[in-house]
mmCIF file of C-alpha atoms in Angstrom:
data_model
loop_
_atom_site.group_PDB
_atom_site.id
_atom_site.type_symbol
_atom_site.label_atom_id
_atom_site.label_comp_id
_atom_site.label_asym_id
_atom_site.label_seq_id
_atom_site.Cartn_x
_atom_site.Cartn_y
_atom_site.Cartn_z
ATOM 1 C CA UNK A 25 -126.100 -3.729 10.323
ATOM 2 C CA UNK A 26 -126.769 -3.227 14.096
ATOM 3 C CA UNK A 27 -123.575 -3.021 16.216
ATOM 4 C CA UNK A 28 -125.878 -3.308 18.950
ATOM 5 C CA UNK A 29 -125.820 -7.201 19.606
ATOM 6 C CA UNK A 30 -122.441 -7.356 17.887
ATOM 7 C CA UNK A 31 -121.492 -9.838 20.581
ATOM 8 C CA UNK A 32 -123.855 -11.910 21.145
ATOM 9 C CA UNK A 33 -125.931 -15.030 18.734
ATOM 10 C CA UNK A 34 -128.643 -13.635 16.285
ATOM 11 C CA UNK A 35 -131.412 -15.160 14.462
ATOM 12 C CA UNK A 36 -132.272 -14.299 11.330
ATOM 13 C CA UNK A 37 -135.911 -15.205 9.838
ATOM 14 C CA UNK A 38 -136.870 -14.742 5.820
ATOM 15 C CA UNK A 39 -140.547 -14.966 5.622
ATOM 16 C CA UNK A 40 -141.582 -16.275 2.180
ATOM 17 C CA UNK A 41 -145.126 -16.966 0.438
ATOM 18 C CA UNK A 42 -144.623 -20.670 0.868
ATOM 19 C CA UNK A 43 -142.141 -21.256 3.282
ATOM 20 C CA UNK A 44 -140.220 -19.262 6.462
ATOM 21 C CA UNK A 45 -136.519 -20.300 6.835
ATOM 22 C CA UNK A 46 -134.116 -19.186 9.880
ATOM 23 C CA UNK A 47 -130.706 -19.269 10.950
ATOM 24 C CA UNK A 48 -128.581 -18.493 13.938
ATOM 25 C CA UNK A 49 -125.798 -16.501 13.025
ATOM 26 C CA UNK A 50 -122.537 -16.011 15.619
ATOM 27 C CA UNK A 51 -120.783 -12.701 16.143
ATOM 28 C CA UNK A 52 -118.576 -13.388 13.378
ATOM 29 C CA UNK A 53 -121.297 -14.104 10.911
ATOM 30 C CA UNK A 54 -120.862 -17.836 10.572
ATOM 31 C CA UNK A 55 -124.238 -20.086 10.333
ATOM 32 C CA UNK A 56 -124.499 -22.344 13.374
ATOM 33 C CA UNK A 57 -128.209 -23.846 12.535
ATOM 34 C CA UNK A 58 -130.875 -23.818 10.308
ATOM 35 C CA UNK A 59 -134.331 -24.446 9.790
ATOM 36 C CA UNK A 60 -137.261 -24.444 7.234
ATOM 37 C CA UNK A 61 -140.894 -24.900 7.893
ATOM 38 C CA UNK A 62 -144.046 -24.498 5.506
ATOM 39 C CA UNK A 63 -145.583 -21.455 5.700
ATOM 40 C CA UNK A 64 -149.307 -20.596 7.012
ATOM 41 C CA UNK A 65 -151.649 -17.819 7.094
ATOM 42 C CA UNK A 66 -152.827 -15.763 9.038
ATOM 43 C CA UNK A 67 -151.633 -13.543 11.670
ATOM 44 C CA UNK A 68 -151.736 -15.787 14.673
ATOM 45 C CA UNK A 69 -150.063 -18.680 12.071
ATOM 46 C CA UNK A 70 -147.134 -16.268 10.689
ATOM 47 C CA UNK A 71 -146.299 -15.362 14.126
ATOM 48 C CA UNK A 72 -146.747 -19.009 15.651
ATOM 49 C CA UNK A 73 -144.404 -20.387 13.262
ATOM 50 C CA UNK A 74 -142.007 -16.968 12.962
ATOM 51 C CA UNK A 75 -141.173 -18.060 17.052
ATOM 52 C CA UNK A 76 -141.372 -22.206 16.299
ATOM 53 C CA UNK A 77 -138.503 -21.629 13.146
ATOM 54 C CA UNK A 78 -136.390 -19.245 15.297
ATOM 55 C CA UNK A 79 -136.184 -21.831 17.988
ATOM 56 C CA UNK A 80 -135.823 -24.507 15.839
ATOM 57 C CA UNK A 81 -132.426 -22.976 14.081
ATOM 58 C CA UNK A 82 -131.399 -21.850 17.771
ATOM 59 C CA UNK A 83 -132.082 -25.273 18.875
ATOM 60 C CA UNK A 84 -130.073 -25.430 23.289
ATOM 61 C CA UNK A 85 -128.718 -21.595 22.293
ATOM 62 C CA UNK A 86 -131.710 -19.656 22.305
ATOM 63 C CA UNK A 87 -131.259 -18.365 25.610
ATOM 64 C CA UNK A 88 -127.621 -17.138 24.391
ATOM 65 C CA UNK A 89 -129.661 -15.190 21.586
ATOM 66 C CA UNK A 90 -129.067 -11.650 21.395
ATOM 67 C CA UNK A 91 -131.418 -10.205 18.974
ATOM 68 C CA UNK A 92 -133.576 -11.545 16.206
ATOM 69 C CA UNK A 93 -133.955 -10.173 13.066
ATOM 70 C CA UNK A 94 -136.749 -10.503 10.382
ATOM 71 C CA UNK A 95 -137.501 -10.201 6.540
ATOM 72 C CA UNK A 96 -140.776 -10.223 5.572
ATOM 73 C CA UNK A 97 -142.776 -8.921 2.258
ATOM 74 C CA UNK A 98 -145.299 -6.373 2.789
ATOM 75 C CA UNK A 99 -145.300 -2.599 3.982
ATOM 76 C CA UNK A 100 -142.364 -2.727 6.516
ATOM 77 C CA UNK A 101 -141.830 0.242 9.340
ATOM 78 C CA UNK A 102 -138.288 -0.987 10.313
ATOM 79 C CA UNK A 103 -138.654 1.562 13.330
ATOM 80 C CA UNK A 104 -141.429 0.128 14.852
ATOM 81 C CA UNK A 105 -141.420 -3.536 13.539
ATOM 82 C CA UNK A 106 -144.740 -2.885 11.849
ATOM 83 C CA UNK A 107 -146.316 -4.329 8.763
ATOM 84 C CA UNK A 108 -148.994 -4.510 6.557
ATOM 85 C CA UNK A 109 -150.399 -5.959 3.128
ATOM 86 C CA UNK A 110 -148.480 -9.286 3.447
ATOM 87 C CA UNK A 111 -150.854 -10.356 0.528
ATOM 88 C CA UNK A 112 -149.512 -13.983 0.313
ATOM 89 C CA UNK A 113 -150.125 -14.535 3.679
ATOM 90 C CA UNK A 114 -153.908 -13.053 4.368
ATOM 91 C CA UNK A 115 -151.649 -10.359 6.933
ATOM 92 C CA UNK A 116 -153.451 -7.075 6.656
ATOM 93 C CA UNK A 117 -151.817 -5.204 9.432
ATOM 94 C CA UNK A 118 -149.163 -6.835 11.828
ATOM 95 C CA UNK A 119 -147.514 -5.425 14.594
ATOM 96 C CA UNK A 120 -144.661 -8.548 13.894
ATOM 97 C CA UNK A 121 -141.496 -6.889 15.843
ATOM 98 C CA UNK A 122 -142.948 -6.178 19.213
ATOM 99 C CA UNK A 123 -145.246 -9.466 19.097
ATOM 100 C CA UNK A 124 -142.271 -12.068 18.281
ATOM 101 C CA UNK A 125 -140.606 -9.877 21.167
ATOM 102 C CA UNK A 126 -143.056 -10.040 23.546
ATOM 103 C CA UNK A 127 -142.845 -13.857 22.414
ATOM 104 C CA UNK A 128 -139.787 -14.672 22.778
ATOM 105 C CA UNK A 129 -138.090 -12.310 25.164
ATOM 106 C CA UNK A 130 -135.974 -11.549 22.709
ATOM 107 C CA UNK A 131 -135.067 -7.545 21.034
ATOM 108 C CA UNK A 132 -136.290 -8.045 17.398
ATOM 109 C CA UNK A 133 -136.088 -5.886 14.236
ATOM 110 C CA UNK A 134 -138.046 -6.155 11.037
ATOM 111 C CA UNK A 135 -136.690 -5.441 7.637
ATOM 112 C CA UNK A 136 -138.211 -5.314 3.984
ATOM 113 C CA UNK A 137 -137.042 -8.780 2.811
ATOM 114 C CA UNK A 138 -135.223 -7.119 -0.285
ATOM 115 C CA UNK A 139 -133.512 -5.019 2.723
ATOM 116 C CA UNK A 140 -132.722 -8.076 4.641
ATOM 117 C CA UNK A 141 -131.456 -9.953 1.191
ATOM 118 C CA UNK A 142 -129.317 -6.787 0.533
ATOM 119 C CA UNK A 143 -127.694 -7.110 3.648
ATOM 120 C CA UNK A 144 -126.856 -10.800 3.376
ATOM 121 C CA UNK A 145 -126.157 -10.173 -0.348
ATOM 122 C CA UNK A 146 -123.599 -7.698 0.630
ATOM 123 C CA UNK A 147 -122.131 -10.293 3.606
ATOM 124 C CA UNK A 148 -121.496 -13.074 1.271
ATOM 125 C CA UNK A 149 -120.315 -10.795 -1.993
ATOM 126 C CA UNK A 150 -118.542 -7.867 -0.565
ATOM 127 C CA UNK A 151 -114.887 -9.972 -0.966
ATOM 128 C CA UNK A 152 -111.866 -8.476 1.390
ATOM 129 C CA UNK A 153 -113.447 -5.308 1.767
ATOM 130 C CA UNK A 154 -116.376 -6.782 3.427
ATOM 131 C CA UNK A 155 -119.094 -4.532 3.586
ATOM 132 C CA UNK A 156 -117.535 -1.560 2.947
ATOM 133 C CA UNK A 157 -118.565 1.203 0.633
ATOM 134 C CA UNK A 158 -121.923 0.864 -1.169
ATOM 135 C CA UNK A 159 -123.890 -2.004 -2.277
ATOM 136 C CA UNK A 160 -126.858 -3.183 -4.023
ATOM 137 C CA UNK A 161 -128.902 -5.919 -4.724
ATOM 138 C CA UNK A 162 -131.416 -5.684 -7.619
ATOM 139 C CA UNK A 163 -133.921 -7.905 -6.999
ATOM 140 C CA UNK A 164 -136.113 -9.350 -9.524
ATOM 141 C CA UNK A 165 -138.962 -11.079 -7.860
ATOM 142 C CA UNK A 166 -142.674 -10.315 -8.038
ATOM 143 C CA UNK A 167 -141.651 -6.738 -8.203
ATOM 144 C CA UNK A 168 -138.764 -4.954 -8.764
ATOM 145 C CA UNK A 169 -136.789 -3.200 -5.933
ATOM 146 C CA UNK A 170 -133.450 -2.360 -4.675
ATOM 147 C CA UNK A 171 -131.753 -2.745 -0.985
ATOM 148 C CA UNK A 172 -129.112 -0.213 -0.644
ATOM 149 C CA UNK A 173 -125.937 -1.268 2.031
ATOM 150 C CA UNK A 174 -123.701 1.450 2.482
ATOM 151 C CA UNK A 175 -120.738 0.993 5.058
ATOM 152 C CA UNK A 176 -123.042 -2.339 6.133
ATOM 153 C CA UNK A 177 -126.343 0.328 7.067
ATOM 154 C CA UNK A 178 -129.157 0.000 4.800
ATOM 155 C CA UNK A 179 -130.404 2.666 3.705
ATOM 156 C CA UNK A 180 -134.059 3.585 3.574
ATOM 157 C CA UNK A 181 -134.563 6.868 3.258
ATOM 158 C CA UNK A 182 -137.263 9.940 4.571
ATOM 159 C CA UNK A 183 -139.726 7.685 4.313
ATOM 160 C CA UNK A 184 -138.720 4.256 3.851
ATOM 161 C CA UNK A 185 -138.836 4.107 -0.039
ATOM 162 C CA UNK A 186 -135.123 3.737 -1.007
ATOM 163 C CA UNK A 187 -134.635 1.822 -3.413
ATOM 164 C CA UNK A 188 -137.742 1.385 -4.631
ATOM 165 C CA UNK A 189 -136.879 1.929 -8.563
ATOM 166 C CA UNK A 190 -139.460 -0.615 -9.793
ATOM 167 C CA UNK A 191 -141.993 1.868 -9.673
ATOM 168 C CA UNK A 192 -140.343 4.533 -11.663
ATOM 169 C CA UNK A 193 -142.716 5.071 -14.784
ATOM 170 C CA UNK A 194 -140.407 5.635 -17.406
ATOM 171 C CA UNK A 195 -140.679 2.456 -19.626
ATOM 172 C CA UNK A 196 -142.298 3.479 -22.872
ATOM 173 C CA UNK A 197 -144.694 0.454 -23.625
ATOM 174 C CA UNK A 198 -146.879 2.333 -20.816
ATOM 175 C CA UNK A 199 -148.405 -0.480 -19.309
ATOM 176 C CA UNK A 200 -150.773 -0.524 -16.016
ATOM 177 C CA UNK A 201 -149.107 -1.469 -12.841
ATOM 178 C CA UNK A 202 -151.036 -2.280 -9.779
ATOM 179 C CA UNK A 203 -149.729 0.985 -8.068
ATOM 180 C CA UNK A 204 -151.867 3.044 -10.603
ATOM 181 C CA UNK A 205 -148.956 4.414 -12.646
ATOM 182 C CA UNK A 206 -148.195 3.304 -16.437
ATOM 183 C CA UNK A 207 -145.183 2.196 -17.756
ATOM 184 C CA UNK A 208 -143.275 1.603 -14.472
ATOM 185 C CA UNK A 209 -139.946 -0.208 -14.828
ATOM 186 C CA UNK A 210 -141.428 -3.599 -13.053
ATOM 187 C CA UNK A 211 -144.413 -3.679 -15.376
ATOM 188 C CA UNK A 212 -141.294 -4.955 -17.666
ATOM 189 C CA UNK A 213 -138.338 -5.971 -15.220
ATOM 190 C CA UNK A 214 -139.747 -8.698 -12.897
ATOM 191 C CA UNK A 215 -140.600 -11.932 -12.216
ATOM 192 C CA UNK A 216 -143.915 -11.369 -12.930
ATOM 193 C CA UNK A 217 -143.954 -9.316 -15.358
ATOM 194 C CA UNK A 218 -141.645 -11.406 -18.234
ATOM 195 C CA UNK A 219 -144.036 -14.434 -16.561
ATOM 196 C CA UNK A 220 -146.970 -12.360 -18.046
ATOM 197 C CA UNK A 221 -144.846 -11.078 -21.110
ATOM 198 C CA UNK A 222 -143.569 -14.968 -22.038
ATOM 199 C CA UNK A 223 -146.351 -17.322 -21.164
ATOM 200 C CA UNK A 224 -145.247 -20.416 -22.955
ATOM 201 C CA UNK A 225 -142.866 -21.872 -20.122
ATOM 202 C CA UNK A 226 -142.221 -21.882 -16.645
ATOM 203 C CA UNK A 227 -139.584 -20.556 -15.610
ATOM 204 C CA UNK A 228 -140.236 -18.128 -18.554
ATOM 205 C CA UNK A 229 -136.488 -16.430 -18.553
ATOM 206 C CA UNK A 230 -134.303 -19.382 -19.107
ATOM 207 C CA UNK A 231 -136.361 -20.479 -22.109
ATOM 208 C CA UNK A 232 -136.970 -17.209 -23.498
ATOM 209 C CA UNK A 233 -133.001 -16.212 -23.612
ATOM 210 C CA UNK A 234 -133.047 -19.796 -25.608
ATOM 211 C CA UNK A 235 -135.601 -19.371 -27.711
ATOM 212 C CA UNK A 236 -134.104 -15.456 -28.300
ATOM 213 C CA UNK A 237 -130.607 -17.051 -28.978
ATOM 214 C CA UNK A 238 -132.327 -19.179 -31.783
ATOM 215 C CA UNK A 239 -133.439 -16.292 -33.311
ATOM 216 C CA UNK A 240 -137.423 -16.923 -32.695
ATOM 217 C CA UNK A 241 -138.733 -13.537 -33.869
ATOM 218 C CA UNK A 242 -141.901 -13.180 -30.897
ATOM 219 C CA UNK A 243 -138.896 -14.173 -28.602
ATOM 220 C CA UNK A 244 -136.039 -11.433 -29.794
ATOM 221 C CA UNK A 245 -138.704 -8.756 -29.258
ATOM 222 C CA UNK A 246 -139.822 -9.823 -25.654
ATOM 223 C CA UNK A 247 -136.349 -10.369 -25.063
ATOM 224 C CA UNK A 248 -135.195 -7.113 -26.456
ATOM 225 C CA UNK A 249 -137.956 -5.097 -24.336
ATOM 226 C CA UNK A 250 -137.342 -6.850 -21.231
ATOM 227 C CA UNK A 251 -133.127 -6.135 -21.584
ATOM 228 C CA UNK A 252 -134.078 -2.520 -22.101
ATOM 229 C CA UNK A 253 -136.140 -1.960 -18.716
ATOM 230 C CA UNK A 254 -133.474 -4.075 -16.910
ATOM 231 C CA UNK A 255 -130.928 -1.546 -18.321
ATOM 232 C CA UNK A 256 -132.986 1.146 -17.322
ATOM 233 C CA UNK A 257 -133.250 -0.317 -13.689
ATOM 234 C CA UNK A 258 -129.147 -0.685 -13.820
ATOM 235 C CA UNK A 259 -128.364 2.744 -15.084
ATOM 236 C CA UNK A 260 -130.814 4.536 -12.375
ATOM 237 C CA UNK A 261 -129.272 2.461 -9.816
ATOM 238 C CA UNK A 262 -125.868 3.177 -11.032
ATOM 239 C CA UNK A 263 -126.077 6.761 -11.713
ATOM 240 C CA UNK A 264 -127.802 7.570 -8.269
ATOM 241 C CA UNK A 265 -125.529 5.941 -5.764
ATOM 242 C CA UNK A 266 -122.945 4.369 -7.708
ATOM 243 C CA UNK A 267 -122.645 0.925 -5.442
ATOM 244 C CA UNK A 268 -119.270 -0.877 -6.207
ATOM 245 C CA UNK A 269 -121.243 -4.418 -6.492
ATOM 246 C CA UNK A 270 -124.996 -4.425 -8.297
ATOM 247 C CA UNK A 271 -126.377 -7.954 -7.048
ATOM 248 C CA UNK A 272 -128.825 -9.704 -9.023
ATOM 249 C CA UNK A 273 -131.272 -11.590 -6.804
ATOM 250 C CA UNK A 274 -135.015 -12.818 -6.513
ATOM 251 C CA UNK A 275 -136.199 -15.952 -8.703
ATOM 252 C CA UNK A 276 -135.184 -14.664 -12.075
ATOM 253 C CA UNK A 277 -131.627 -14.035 -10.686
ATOM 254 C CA UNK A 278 -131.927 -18.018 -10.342
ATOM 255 C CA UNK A 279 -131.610 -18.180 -14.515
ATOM 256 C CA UNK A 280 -128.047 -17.564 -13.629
ATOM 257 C CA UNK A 281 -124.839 -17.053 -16.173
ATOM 258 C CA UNK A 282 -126.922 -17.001 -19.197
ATOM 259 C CA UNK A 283 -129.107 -14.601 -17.821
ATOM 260 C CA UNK A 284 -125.821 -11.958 -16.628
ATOM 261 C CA UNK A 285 -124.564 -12.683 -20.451
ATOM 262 C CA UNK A 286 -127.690 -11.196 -21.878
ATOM 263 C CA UNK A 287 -127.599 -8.347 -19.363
ATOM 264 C CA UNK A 288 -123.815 -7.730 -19.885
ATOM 265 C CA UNK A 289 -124.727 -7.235 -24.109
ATOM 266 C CA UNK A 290 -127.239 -4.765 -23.038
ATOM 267 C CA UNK A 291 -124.992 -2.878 -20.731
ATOM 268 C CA UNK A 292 -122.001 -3.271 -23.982
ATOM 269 C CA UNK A 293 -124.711 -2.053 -26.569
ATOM 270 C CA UNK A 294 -125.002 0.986 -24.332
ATOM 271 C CA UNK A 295 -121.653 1.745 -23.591
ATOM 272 C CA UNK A 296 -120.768 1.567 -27.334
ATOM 273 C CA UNK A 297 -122.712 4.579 -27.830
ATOM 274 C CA UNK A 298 -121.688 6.521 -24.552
ATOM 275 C CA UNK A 299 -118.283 7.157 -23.459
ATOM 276 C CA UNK A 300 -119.513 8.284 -20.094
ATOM 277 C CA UNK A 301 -121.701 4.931 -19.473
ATOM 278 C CA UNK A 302 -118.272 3.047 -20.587
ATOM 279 C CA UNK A 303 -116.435 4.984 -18.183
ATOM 280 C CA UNK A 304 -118.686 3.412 -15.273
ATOM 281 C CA UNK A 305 -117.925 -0.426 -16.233
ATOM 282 C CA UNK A 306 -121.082 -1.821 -15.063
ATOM 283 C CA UNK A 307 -120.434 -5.388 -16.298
ATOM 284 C CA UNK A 308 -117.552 -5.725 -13.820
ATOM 285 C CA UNK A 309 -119.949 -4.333 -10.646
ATOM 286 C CA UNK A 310 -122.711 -6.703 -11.476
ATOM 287 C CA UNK A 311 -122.921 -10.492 -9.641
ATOM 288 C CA UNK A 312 -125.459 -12.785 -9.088
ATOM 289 C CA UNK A 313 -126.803 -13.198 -5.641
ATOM 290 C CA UNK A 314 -125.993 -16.845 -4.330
ATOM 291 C CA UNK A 315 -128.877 -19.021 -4.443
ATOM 292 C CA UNK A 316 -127.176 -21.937 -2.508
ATOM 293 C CA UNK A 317 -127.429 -19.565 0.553
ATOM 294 C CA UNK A 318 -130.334 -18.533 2.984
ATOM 295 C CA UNK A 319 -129.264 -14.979 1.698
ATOM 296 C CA UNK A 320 -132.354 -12.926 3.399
ATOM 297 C CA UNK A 321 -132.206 -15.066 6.883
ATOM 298 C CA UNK A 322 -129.003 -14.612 6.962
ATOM 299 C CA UNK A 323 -129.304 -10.576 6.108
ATOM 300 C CA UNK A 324 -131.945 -10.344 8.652
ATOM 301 C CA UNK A 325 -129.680 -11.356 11.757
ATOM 302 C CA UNK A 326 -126.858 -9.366 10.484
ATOM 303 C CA UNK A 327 -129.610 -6.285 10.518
ATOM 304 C CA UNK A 328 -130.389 -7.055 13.581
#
């Protein structure tokens, strides 16, 4: 989090495949306004409707705005506000940060939206000790990633790939992933990967945990495989910088308790074989992101 424009109004903007939602956040971190619109693509469309949300949430206080912060899929420089390959969109290379600033007259900073969610994640979750000490969120979306918050900074590393556990090829069914490795964790662990993996409802994971809890055979398996990667993704999160909360987001997060059940038996079938996992209690770090909440707008003002 920026201490920069600690005192002053902040919009935050979450730019989405379909839609791009903002709010304007006060000093204190409170939600004074709000606003959705349908997204378009394009470059000259994203960034048209990037300023029209941001004003729209801001509403009379725009001029009392401080800094604006975006989260946006894509290749993300969060030093110079670059980005490129937002594939849903038709945005091959986008210079967002200083455009919407040259826009608007306003300092804005661009964050990976699992960075941004992270932050917010970590804002809404991190209880009376805030956003102290380290936290994650796992998010399970079209890919799999991780934002790191540590002391309320994310973290990106050297060169900006922090987090990025998804494509760690370690899962043994060795299947392609579009970054040209095999058997990546997120070939496994994602969104779209159990939508590839169960193709007989959508959303696949709520029906597959019900058809696994009936004891369908095809459904155990995918089930079983699936658990395994996830528990792969929680252990090397775990293990390499031990974050007090592990926050499940993106849209399979939105399966909700009977999803965190399955995940806690994994995490229990693992620890009954390994003093040292038990030792860690990962079922008690592990939360589900709120999905009530504008959780990456309001991570991208806070980053701000």
């Amino acid at each position: 989090m920026s201490t920069n424009n600690a005192n002053g109004l902040r919009i935050g903007v979450d730019v989405g495949g379909t839609k791009i939602e903002a709010v304007l956040v006060s000093p204190d971190g409170r939600v004074l306004g709000q606003a959705r619109i349908a997204a378009r693509r394009g470059n000259q469309a994203v960034l048209e409707d990037i300023e029209s949300v941001a004003r729209q949430a801001a509403g009379e206080r725009f001029a009392e705005v401080a800094a604006i912060g975006i989260g946006t899929p894509g290749q993300v420089n969060a030093d110079t506000g670059h980005v490129g390959d937002i594939v849903n969109l038709d945005v091959v290379s986008m210079d967002m940060g200083p455009e919407i600033a040259q826009r608007t007259g306003v300092d804005t900073h661009v964050e990976n939206d699992v960075n941004a969610a992270a932050v917010g994640a970590a804002a809404l979750l991190g209880g009376a000790e805030g956003l102290t000490g380290t936290i994650a969120l796992l998010n399970f979306g079209t890919g799999l990633a991780a934002g790191i918050v540590q002391d309320g900074v994310l973290l990106h590393g050297y060169s900006g790939a922090a987090g990025e556990i998804g494509h760690v090829p370690v899962e043994p069914h060795r299947f392609k992933c579009p970054c040209g490795q095999y058997g990546c964790l997120e070939t496994v662990a994602s969104g779209a990967s159990v939508a590839r993996l169960w193709p007989h409802a959508d959303p696949p994971m709520p029906d597959l945990i019900r058809r696994a809890i009936r004891r369908e055979a095809e459904a155990v398996d995918t089930l079983d495989m699936v658990m395994r990667a996830i528990g792969d993704a929680i252990q090397i999160l775990a293990q390499s910088v031990d974050p007090r909360l592990i926050i499940l987001g993106g849209g399979m997060a939105k399966t909700g308790e009977p999803l965190l059940e399955v995940i806690n038996a994994e995490l229990h079938r693992r620890e009954a074989q390994c003093h040292f996992l038990e030792s860690l209690n990962l079922p008690a770090r592990l939360r589900l992101a709120p999905v009530e909440q504008p959780v990456g707008a309001i991570g991208a003002a806070l980053a701000a």
